[in-house]
mmCIF file with all atom_site columns, C-alpha atoms in Angstrom:
data_model
loop_
_atom_site.group_PDB
_atom_site.id
_atom_site.type_symbol
_atom_site.label_atom_id
_atom_site.label_alt_id
_atom_site.label_comp_id
_atom_site.label_asym_id
_atom_site.label_entity_id
_atom_site.label_seq_id
_atom_site.pdbx_PDB_ins_code
_atom_site.Cartn_x
_atom_site.Cartn_y
_atom_site.Cartn_z
_atom_site.occupancy
_atom_site.B_iso_or_equiv
_atom_site.pdbx_formal_charge
_atom_site.auth_seq_id
_atom_site.auth_comp_id
_atom_site.auth_asym_id
_atom_site.auth_atom_id
_atom_site.pdbx_PDB_model_num
ATOM 1   C CA . UNK A 1 1   ? 70.870 87.158  41.268 1.00 51.00 ? 18  UNK A CA 1
ATOM 2   C CA . UNK A 1 2   ? 68.578 87.946  43.365 1.00 45.00 ? 19  UNK A CA 1
ATOM 3   C CA . UNK A 1 3   ? 70.562 86.526  46.304 1.00 49.00 ? 20  UNK A CA 1
ATOM 4   C CA . UNK A 1 4   ? 73.471 89.042  45.686 1.00 46.00 ? 21  UNK A CA 1
ATOM 5   C CA . UNK A 1 5   ? 70.947 91.328  45.786 1.00 39.00 ? 22  UNK A CA 1
ATOM 6   C CA . UNK A 1 6   ? 69.505 90.253  48.765 1.00 40.00 ? 23  UNK A CA 1
ATOM 7   C CA . UNK A 1 7   ? 72.653 90.271  49.719 1.00 42.00 ? 24  UNK A CA 1
ATOM 8   C CA . UNK A 1 8   ? 73.873 93.297  48.839 1.00 43.00 ? 25  UNK A CA 1
ATOM 9   C CA . UNK A 1 9   ? 70.823 94.481  50.567 1.00 43.00 ? 26  UNK A CA 1
ATOM 10  C CA . UNK A 1 10  ? 71.830 92.811  54.118 1.00 44.00 ? 27  UNK A CA 1
ATOM 11  C CA . UNK A 1 11  ? 75.361 94.457  53.729 1.00 42.00 ? 28  UNK A CA 1
ATOM 12  C CA . UNK A 1 12  ? 73.381 98.046  53.363 1.00 41.00 ? 29  UNK A CA 1
ATOM 13  C CA . UNK A 1 13  ? 71.451 97.471  55.728 1.00 42.00 ? 30  UNK A CA 1
ATOM 14  C CA . UNK A 1 14  ? 73.727 95.959  58.515 1.00 42.00 ? 31  UNK A CA 1
ATOM 15  C CA . UNK A 1 15  ? 76.631 97.784  57.811 1.00 41.00 ? 32  UNK A CA 1
ATOM 16  C CA . UNK A 1 16  ? 77.896 100.380 60.943 1.00 46.00 ? 33  UNK A CA 1
ATOM 17  C CA . UNK A 1 17  ? 76.833 104.182 59.899 1.00 52.00 ? 34  UNK A CA 1
ATOM 18  C CA . UNK A 1 18  ? 79.536 106.567 59.325 1.00 58.00 ? 35  UNK A CA 1
ATOM 19  C CA . UNK A 1 19  ? 79.799 109.609 62.160 1.00 68.00 ? 36  UNK A CA 1
ATOM 20  C CA . UNK A 1 20  ? 80.309 112.718 60.215 1.00 77.00 ? 37  UNK A CA 1
ATOM 21  C CA . UNK A 1 21  ? 82.221 115.528 62.904 1.00 84.00 ? 38  UNK A CA 1
ATOM 22  C CA . UNK A 1 22  ? 80.167 118.662 63.368 1.00 88.00 ? 39  UNK A CA 1
ATOM 23  C CA . UNK A 1 23  ? 81.096 121.353 60.414 1.00 92.00 ? 40  UNK A CA 1
ATOM 24  C CA . UNK A 1 24  ? 84.015 123.550 61.738 1.00 93.00 ? 41  UNK A CA 1
ATOM 25  C CA . UNK A 1 25  ? 82.482 126.285 61.945 1.00 95.00 ? 42  UNK A CA 1
ATOM 26  C CA . UNK A 1 26  ? 79.734 124.821 63.777 1.00 95.00 ? 43  UNK A CA 1
ATOM 27  C CA . UNK A 1 27  ? 82.028 123.384 65.839 1.00 95.00 ? 44  UNK A CA 1
ATOM 28  C CA . UNK A 1 28  ? 83.788 126.819 66.411 1.00 96.00 ? 45  UNK A CA 1
ATOM 29  C CA . UNK A 1 29  ? 80.636 127.839 67.848 1.00 97.00 ? 46  UNK A CA 1
ATOM 30  C CA . UNK A 1 30  ? 80.076 124.757 70.198 1.00 97.00 ? 47  UNK A CA 1
ATOM 31  C CA . UNK A 1 31  ? 83.519 125.407 71.421 1.00 97.00 ? 48  UNK A CA 1
ATOM 32  C CA . UNK A 1 32  ? 82.896 129.044 71.763 1.00 97.00 ? 49  UNK A CA 1
ATOM 33  C CA . UNK A 1 33  ? 79.562 128.470 73.497 1.00 97.00 ? 50  UNK A CA 1
ATOM 34  C CA . UNK A 1 34  ? 81.445 125.577 76.403 1.00 97.00 ? 51  UNK A CA 1
ATOM 35  C CA . UNK A 1 35  ? 84.027 128.162 76.893 1.00 97.00 ? 52  UNK A CA 1
ATOM 36  C CA . UNK A 1 36  ? 81.770 130.780 77.577 1.00 97.00 ? 53  UNK A CA 1
ATOM 37  C CA . UNK A 1 37  ? 79.979 128.657 79.826 1.00 97.00 ? 54  UNK A CA 1
ATOM 38  C CA . UNK A 1 38  ? 83.223 127.154 81.770 1.00 97.00 ? 55  UNK A CA 1
ATOM 39  C CA . UNK A 1 39  ? 84.671 130.994 81.989 1.00 97.00 ? 56  UNK A CA 1
ATOM 40  C CA . UNK A 1 40  ? 81.059 132.809 82.796 1.00 96.00 ? 57  UNK A CA 1
ATOM 41  C CA . UNK A 1 41  ? 80.786 132.020 86.863 1.00 96.00 ? 58  UNK A CA 1
ATOM 42  C CA . UNK A 1 42  ? 77.847 130.754 85.991 1.00 97.00 ? 59  UNK A CA 1
ATOM 43  C CA . UNK A 1 43  ? 76.437 127.505 87.532 1.00 98.00 ? 60  UNK A CA 1
ATOM 44  C CA . UNK A 1 44  ? 74.898 124.625 85.606 1.00 98.00 ? 61  UNK A CA 1
ATOM 45  C CA . UNK A 1 45  ? 71.851 122.019 86.970 1.00 98.00 ? 62  UNK A CA 1
ATOM 46  C CA . UNK A 1 46  ? 71.171 118.794 85.706 1.00 97.00 ? 63  UNK A CA 1
ATOM 47  C CA . UNK A 1 47  ? 68.635 116.734 87.227 1.00 96.00 ? 64  UNK A CA 1
ATOM 48  C CA . UNK A 1 48  ? 68.851 118.663 91.028 1.00 96.00 ? 65  UNK A CA 1
ATOM 49  C CA . UNK A 1 49  ? 72.214 118.843 91.358 1.00 97.00 ? 66  UNK A CA 1
ATOM 50  C CA . UNK A 1 50  ? 74.253 122.441 90.238 1.00 98.00 ? 67  UNK A CA 1
ATOM 51  C CA . UNK A 1 51  ? 77.385 122.461 89.001 1.00 98.00 ? 68  UNK A CA 1
ATOM 52  C CA . UNK A 1 52  ? 80.074 124.406 87.705 1.00 97.00 ? 69  UNK A CA 1
ATOM 53  C CA . UNK A 1 53  ? 81.056 125.879 84.395 1.00 97.00 ? 70  UNK A CA 1
ATOM 54  C CA . UNK A 1 54  ? 83.850 123.508 83.705 1.00 97.00 ? 71  UNK A CA 1
ATOM 55  C CA . UNK A 1 55  ? 81.790 120.688 84.862 1.00 98.00 ? 72  UNK A CA 1
ATOM 56  C CA . UNK A 1 56  ? 78.669 121.742 82.519 1.00 97.00 ? 73  UNK A CA 1
ATOM 57  C CA . UNK A 1 57  ? 81.979 122.092 79.696 1.00 97.00 ? 74  UNK A CA 1
ATOM 58  C CA . UNK A 1 58  ? 83.288 118.268 80.292 1.00 97.00 ? 75  UNK A CA 1
ATOM 59  C CA . UNK A 1 59  ? 79.203 116.683 80.170 1.00 97.00 ? 76  UNK A CA 1
ATOM 60  C CA . UNK A 1 60  ? 78.284 118.726 77.627 1.00 98.00 ? 77  UNK A CA 1
ATOM 61  C CA . UNK A 1 61  ? 81.185 118.119 75.235 1.00 97.00 ? 78  UNK A CA 1
ATOM 62  C CA . UNK A 1 62  ? 80.611 114.288 76.359 1.00 97.00 ? 79  UNK A CA 1
ATOM 63  C CA . UNK A 1 63  ? 77.320 114.825 74.760 1.00 97.00 ? 80  UNK A CA 1
ATOM 64  C CA . UNK A 1 64  ? 78.480 116.523 71.351 1.00 96.00 ? 81  UNK A CA 1
ATOM 65  C CA . UNK A 1 65  ? 80.579 113.247 71.104 1.00 95.00 ? 82  UNK A CA 1
ATOM 66  C CA . UNK A 1 66  ? 77.277 111.727 71.201 1.00 95.00 ? 83  UNK A CA 1
ATOM 67  C CA . UNK A 1 67  ? 75.674 113.551 68.981 1.00 96.00 ? 84  UNK A CA 1
ATOM 68  C CA . UNK A 1 68  ? 78.553 113.416 66.727 1.00 94.00 ? 85  UNK A CA 1
ATOM 69  C CA . UNK A 1 69  ? 78.918 109.762 66.837 1.00 95.00 ? 86  UNK A CA 1
ATOM 70  C CA . UNK A 1 70  ? 75.257 109.549 65.858 1.00 94.00 ? 87  UNK A CA 1
ATOM 71  C CA . UNK A 1 71  ? 75.684 111.759 63.341 1.00 95.00 ? 88  UNK A CA 1
ATOM 72  C CA . UNK A 1 72  ? 72.616 113.597 64.481 1.00 95.00 ? 89  UNK A CA 1
ATOM 73  C CA . UNK A 1 73  ? 73.907 117.290 64.768 1.00 96.00 ? 90  UNK A CA 1
ATOM 74  C CA . UNK A 1 74  ? 75.123 119.766 62.090 1.00 96.00 ? 91  UNK A CA 1
ATOM 75  C CA . UNK A 1 75  ? 74.573 123.197 63.728 1.00 97.00 ? 92  UNK A CA 1
ATOM 76  C CA . UNK A 1 76  ? 74.889 124.797 66.866 1.00 97.00 ? 93  UNK A CA 1
ATOM 77  C CA . UNK A 1 77  ? 71.314 125.487 67.104 1.00 97.00 ? 94  UNK A CA 1
ATOM 78  C CA . UNK A 1 78  ? 70.713 121.384 67.300 1.00 97.00 ? 95  UNK A CA 1
ATOM 79  C CA . UNK A 1 79  ? 73.576 120.980 69.440 1.00 97.00 ? 96  UNK A CA 1
ATOM 80  C CA . UNK A 1 80  ? 71.620 123.249 72.071 1.00 98.00 ? 97  UNK A CA 1
ATOM 81  C CA . UNK A 1 81  ? 68.635 121.078 71.147 1.00 97.00 ? 98  UNK A CA 1
ATOM 82  C CA . UNK A 1 82  ? 69.919 117.889 71.427 1.00 97.00 ? 99  UNK A CA 1
ATOM 83  C CA . UNK A 1 83  ? 72.474 118.023 74.042 1.00 97.00 ? 100 UNK A CA 1
ATOM 84  C CA . UNK A 1 84  ? 72.456 120.924 76.240 1.00 98.00 ? 101 UNK A CA 1
ATOM 85  C CA . UNK A 1 85  ? 68.620 121.740 76.606 1.00 98.00 ? 102 UNK A CA 1
ATOM 86  C CA . UNK A 1 86  ? 67.909 118.943 78.798 1.00 98.00 ? 103 UNK A CA 1
ATOM 87  C CA . UNK A 1 87  ? 68.761 115.236 80.406 1.00 96.00 ? 104 UNK A CA 1
ATOM 88  C CA . UNK A 1 88  ? 68.210 112.607 78.376 1.00 93.00 ? 105 UNK A CA 1
ATOM 89  C CA . UNK A 1 89  ? 67.653 110.686 80.984 1.00 94.00 ? 106 UNK A CA 1
ATOM 90  C CA . UNK A 1 90  ? 65.424 112.513 83.376 1.00 96.00 ? 107 UNK A CA 1
ATOM 91  C CA . UNK A 1 91  ? 64.292 114.756 80.323 1.00 96.00 ? 108 UNK A CA 1
ATOM 92  C CA . UNK A 1 92  ? 64.212 117.544 82.917 1.00 97.00 ? 109 UNK A CA 1
ATOM 93  C CA . UNK A 1 93  ? 65.460 120.821 81.255 1.00 98.00 ? 110 UNK A CA 1
ATOM 94  C CA . UNK A 1 94  ? 68.988 121.936 82.120 1.00 98.00 ? 111 UNK A CA 1
ATOM 95  C CA . UNK A 1 95  ? 69.106 125.628 84.328 1.00 98.00 ? 112 UNK A CA 1
ATOM 96  C CA . UNK A 1 96  ? 72.193 127.768 84.294 1.00 98.00 ? 113 UNK A CA 1
ATOM 97  C CA . UNK A 1 97  ? 72.199 130.186 87.078 1.00 98.00 ? 114 UNK A CA 1
ATOM 98  C CA . UNK A 1 98  ? 74.634 133.332 87.332 1.00 97.00 ? 115 UNK A CA 1
ATOM 99  C CA . UNK A 1 99  ? 75.250 134.897 90.337 1.00 95.00 ? 116 UNK A CA 1
ATOM 100 C CA . UNK A 1 100 ? 71.816 136.458 92.308 1.00 95.00 ? 117 UNK A CA 1
ATOM 101 C CA . UNK A 1 101 ? 70.153 136.105 88.865 1.00 95.00 ? 118 UNK A CA 1
ATOM 102 C CA . UNK A 1 102 ? 67.146 133.091 88.833 1.00 97.00 ? 119 UNK A CA 1
ATOM 103 C CA . UNK A 1 103 ? 68.087 130.861 87.277 1.00 98.00 ? 120 UNK A CA 1
ATOM 104 C CA . UNK A 1 104 ? 66.883 129.871 83.748 1.00 98.00 ? 121 UNK A CA 1
ATOM 105 C CA . UNK A 1 105 ? 66.964 127.219 81.045 1.00 98.00 ? 122 UNK A CA 1
ATOM 106 C CA . UNK A 1 106 ? 69.849 126.220 79.282 1.00 98.00 ? 123 UNK A CA 1
ATOM 107 C CA . UNK A 1 107 ? 68.494 126.637 75.596 1.00 98.00 ? 124 UNK A CA 1
ATOM 108 C CA . UNK A 1 108 ? 67.259 129.987 76.705 1.00 98.00 ? 125 UNK A CA 1
ATOM 109 C CA . UNK A 1 109 ? 71.142 130.724 78.210 1.00 98.00 ? 126 UNK A CA 1
ATOM 110 C CA . UNK A 1 110 ? 72.961 129.000 75.271 1.00 98.00 ? 127 UNK A CA 1
ATOM 111 C CA . UNK A 1 111 ? 70.572 130.959 72.390 1.00 98.00 ? 128 UNK A CA 1
ATOM 112 C CA . UNK A 1 112 ? 71.307 134.298 73.771 1.00 98.00 ? 129 UNK A CA 1
ATOM 113 C CA . UNK A 1 113 ? 75.105 133.484 74.340 1.00 97.00 ? 130 UNK A CA 1
ATOM 114 C CA . UNK A 1 114 ? 75.217 132.247 70.639 1.00 98.00 ? 131 UNK A CA 1
ATOM 115 C CA . UNK A 1 115 ? 73.786 135.092 69.262 1.00 98.00 ? 132 UNK A CA 1
ATOM 116 C CA . UNK A 1 116 ? 76.288 136.977 71.118 1.00 97.00 ? 133 UNK A CA 1
ATOM 117 C CA . UNK A 1 117 ? 78.589 135.434 69.382 1.00 96.00 ? 134 UNK A CA 1
ATOM 118 C CA . UNK A 1 118 ? 77.628 135.640 66.016 1.00 96.00 ? 135 UNK A CA 1
ATOM 119 C CA . UNK A 1 119 ? 77.667 139.429 66.821 1.00 97.00 ? 136 UNK A CA 1
ATOM 120 C CA . UNK A 1 120 ? 80.571 139.990 66.879 1.00 89.00 ? 137 UNK A CA 1
#
């Protein structure tokens, strides 16, 4: 009996985690955020290099997929905090620069865009 319990416990611990996709409403918000970033004409700074909105969108989509596989994100706010605020390799904050405006942290830019999305 004890051997069966230990075997069952080991199977639970060693079983691969099941990835959960982002809930549909949150996914729609993240998709809308990334579409706005892509079409904004703004540039996105990652680890000292400026990228176009389209390049930023592609990068952040990959990070979203990673977070989903790890079941680490359930809302647009969590996506911004865990995937779109800073580099996971360097820890440096991502920045967004639109036109001649000063660059701001992506967390602030994406947060403001999320509020605008929710307001419509």
